[in-house]
Short mmCIF file of the C-alpha atoms (twelve columns), coordinates in Angstrom:
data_MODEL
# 
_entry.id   MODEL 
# 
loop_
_atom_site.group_PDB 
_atom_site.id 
_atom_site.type_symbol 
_atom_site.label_atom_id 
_atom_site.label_alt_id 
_atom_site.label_comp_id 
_atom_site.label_asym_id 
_atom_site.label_seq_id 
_atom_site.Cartn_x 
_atom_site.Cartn_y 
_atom_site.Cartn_z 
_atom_site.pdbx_PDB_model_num 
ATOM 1   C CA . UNK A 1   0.000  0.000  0.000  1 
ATOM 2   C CA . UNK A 2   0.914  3.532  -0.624 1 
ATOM 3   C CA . UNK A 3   -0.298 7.097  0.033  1 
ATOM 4   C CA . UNK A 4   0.152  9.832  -1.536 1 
ATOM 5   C CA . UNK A 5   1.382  13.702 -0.910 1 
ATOM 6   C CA . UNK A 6   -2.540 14.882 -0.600 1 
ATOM 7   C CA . UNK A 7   -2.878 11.957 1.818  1 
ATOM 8   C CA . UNK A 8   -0.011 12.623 4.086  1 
ATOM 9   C CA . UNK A 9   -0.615 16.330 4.053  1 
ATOM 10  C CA . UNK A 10  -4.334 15.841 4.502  1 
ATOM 11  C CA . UNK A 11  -2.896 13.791 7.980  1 
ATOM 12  C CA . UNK A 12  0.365  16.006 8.841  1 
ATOM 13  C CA . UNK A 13  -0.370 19.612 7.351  1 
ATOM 14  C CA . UNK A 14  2.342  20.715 9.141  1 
ATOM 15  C CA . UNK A 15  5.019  18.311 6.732  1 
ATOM 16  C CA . UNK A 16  4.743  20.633 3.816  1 
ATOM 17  C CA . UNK A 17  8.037  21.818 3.459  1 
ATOM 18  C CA . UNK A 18  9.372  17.590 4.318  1 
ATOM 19  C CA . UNK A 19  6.911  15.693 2.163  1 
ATOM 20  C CA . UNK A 20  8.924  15.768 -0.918 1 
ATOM 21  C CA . UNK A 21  11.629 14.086 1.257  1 
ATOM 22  C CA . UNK A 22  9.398  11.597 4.255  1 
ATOM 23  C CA . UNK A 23  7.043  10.315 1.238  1 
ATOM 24  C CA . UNK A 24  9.260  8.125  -0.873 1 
ATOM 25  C CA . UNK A 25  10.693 7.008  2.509  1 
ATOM 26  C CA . UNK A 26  7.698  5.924  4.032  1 
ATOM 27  C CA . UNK A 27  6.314  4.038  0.802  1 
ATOM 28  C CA . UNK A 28  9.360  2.138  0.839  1 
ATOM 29  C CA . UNK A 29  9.620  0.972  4.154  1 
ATOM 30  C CA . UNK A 30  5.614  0.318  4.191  1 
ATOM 31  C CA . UNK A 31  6.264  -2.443 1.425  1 
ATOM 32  C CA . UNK A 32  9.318  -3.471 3.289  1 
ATOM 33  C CA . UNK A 33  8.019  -3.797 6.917  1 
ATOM 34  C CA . UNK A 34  4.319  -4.717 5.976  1 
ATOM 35  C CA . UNK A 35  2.309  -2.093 6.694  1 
ATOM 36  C CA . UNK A 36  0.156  -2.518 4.007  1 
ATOM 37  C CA . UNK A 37  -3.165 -2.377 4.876  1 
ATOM 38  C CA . UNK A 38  -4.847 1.019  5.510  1 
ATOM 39  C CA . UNK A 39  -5.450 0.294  9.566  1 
ATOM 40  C CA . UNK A 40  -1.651 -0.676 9.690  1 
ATOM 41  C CA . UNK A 41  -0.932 2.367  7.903  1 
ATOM 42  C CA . UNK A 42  -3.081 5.027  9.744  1 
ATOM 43  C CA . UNK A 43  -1.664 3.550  13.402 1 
ATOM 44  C CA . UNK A 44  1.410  4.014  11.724 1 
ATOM 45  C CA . UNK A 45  1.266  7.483  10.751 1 
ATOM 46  C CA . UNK A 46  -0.582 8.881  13.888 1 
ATOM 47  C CA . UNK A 47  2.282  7.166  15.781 1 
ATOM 48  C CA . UNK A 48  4.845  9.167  13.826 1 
ATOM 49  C CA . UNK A 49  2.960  12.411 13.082 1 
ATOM 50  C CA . UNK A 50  3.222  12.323 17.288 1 
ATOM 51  C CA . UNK A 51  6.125  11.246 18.089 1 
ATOM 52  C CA . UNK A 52  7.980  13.658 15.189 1 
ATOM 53  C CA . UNK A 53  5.776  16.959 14.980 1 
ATOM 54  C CA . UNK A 54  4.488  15.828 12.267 1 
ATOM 55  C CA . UNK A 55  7.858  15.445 10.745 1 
ATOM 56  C CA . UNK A 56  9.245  17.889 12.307 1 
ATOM 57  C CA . UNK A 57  11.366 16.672 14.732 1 
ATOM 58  C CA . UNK A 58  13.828 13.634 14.204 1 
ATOM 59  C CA . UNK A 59  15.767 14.525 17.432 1 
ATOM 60  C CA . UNK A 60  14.445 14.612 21.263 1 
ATOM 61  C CA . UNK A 61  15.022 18.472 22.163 1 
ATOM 62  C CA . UNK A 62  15.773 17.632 25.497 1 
ATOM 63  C CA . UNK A 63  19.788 17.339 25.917 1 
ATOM 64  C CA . UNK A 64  18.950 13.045 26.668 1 
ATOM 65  C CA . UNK A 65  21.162 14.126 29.866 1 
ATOM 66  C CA . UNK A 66  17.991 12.467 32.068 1 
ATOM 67  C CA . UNK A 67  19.006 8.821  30.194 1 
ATOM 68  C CA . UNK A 68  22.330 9.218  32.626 1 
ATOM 69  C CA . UNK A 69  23.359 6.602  33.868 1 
ATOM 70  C CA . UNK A 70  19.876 4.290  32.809 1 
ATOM 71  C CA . UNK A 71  21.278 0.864  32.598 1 
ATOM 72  C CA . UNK A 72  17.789 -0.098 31.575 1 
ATOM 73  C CA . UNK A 73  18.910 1.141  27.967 1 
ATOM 74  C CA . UNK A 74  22.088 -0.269 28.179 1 
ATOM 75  C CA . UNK A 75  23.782 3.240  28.946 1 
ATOM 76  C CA . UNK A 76  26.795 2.829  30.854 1 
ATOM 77  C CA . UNK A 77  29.743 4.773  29.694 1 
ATOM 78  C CA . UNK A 78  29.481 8.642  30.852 1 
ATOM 79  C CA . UNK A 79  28.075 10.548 27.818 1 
ATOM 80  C CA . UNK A 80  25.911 7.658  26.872 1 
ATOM 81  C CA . UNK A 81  22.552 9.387  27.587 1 
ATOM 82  C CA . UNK A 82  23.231 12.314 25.871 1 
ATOM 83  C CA . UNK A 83  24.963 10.571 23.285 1 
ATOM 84  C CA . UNK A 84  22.233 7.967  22.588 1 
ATOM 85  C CA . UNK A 85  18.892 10.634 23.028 1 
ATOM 86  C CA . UNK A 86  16.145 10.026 21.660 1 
ATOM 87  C CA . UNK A 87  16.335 9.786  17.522 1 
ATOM 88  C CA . UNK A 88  14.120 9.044  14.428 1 
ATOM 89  C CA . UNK A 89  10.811 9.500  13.760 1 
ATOM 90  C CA . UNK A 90  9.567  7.309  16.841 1 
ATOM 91  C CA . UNK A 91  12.323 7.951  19.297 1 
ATOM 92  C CA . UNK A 92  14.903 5.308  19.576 1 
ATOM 93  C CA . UNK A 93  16.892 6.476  23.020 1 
ATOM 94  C CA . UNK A 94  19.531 4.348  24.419 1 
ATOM 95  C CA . UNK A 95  22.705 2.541  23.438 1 
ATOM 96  C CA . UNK A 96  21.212 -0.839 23.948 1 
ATOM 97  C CA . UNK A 97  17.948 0.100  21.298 1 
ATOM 98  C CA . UNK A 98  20.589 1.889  19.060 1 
ATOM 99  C CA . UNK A 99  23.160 -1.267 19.005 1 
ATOM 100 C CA . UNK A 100 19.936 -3.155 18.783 1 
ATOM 101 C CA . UNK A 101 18.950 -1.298 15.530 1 
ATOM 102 C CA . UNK A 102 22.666 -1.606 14.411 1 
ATOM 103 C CA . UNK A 103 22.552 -4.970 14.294 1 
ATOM 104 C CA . UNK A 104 19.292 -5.629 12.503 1 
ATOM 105 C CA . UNK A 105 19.984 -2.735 9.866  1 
ATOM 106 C CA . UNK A 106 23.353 -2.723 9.152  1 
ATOM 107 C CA . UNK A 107 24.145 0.772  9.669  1 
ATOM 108 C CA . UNK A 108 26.844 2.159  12.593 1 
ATOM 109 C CA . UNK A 109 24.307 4.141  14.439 1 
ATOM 110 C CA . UNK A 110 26.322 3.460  17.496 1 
ATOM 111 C CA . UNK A 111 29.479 5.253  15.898 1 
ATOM 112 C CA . UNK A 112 27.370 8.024  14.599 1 
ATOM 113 C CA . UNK A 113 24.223 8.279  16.299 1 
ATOM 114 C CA . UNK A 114 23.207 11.144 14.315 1 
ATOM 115 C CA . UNK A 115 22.338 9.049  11.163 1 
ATOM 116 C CA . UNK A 116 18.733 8.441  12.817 1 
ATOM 117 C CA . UNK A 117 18.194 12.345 12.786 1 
ATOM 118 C CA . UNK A 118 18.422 12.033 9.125  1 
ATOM 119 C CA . UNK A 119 15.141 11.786 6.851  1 
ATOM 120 C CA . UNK A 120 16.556 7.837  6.415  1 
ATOM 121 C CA . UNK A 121 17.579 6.609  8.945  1 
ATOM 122 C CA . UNK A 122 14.772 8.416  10.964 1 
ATOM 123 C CA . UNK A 123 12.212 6.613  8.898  1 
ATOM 124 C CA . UNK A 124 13.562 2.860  8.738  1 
ATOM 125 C CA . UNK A 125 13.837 2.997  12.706 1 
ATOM 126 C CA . UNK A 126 10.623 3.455  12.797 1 
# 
């Protein structure tokens, strides 16, 4: 299933100036993750229109300094909960969910957490 730029407007208004860039995105990682029905889509994109500003926002504002210390998310070194903040379009926080997402995608988000800000990686972690 995919949608279209009226469609995700018509659900994030507030995308226009990052439709051009989220759409092809998201209709490729629909197909690839399954969410291809239009229930499984719409949770989908309420999640993210959240969780993002509707796009908006691929990085948690907040300096991730309250993750200190949170060996819950596998953050043990000093730095880690700033380092490993919450990213992507849902937020991924931690160095245990980044390593996590490391090893199923492929790409060194632990080296360079700041590839989940970007318009890909912020849209296959989610």
């Amino acid at each position: 299933m995919k949608i279209d730029k009226q469609q995700l407007l018509f659900i994030m208004p507030r995308a226009l100036t990052r439709v051009n860039t989220y759409l092809p995105l998201l209709n490729r990682y629909f197909e690839e993750f399954e969410i291809n029905t239009a229930l499984r889509v719409a949770h989908f994109l309420a999640q993210i229109a959240v969780e993002s500003g509707e796009l908006r926002y691929t990085e948690e504002i907040a300096s991730g300094s309250m993750y200190e210390g949170r060996k819950d998310l596998g953050n043990i070194a000093q730095g880690d909960g700033i380092r490993f903040k919450g990213r992507g379009l849902i937020q991924l926080t931690g160095r245990r969910n980044y390593q996590r997402y490391m090893d199923f995608c492929g790409f060194d988000v632990v080296s360079k957490p700041e590839l989940l800000a970007q318009p890909l990686g912020a849209t296959r972690s989610a």
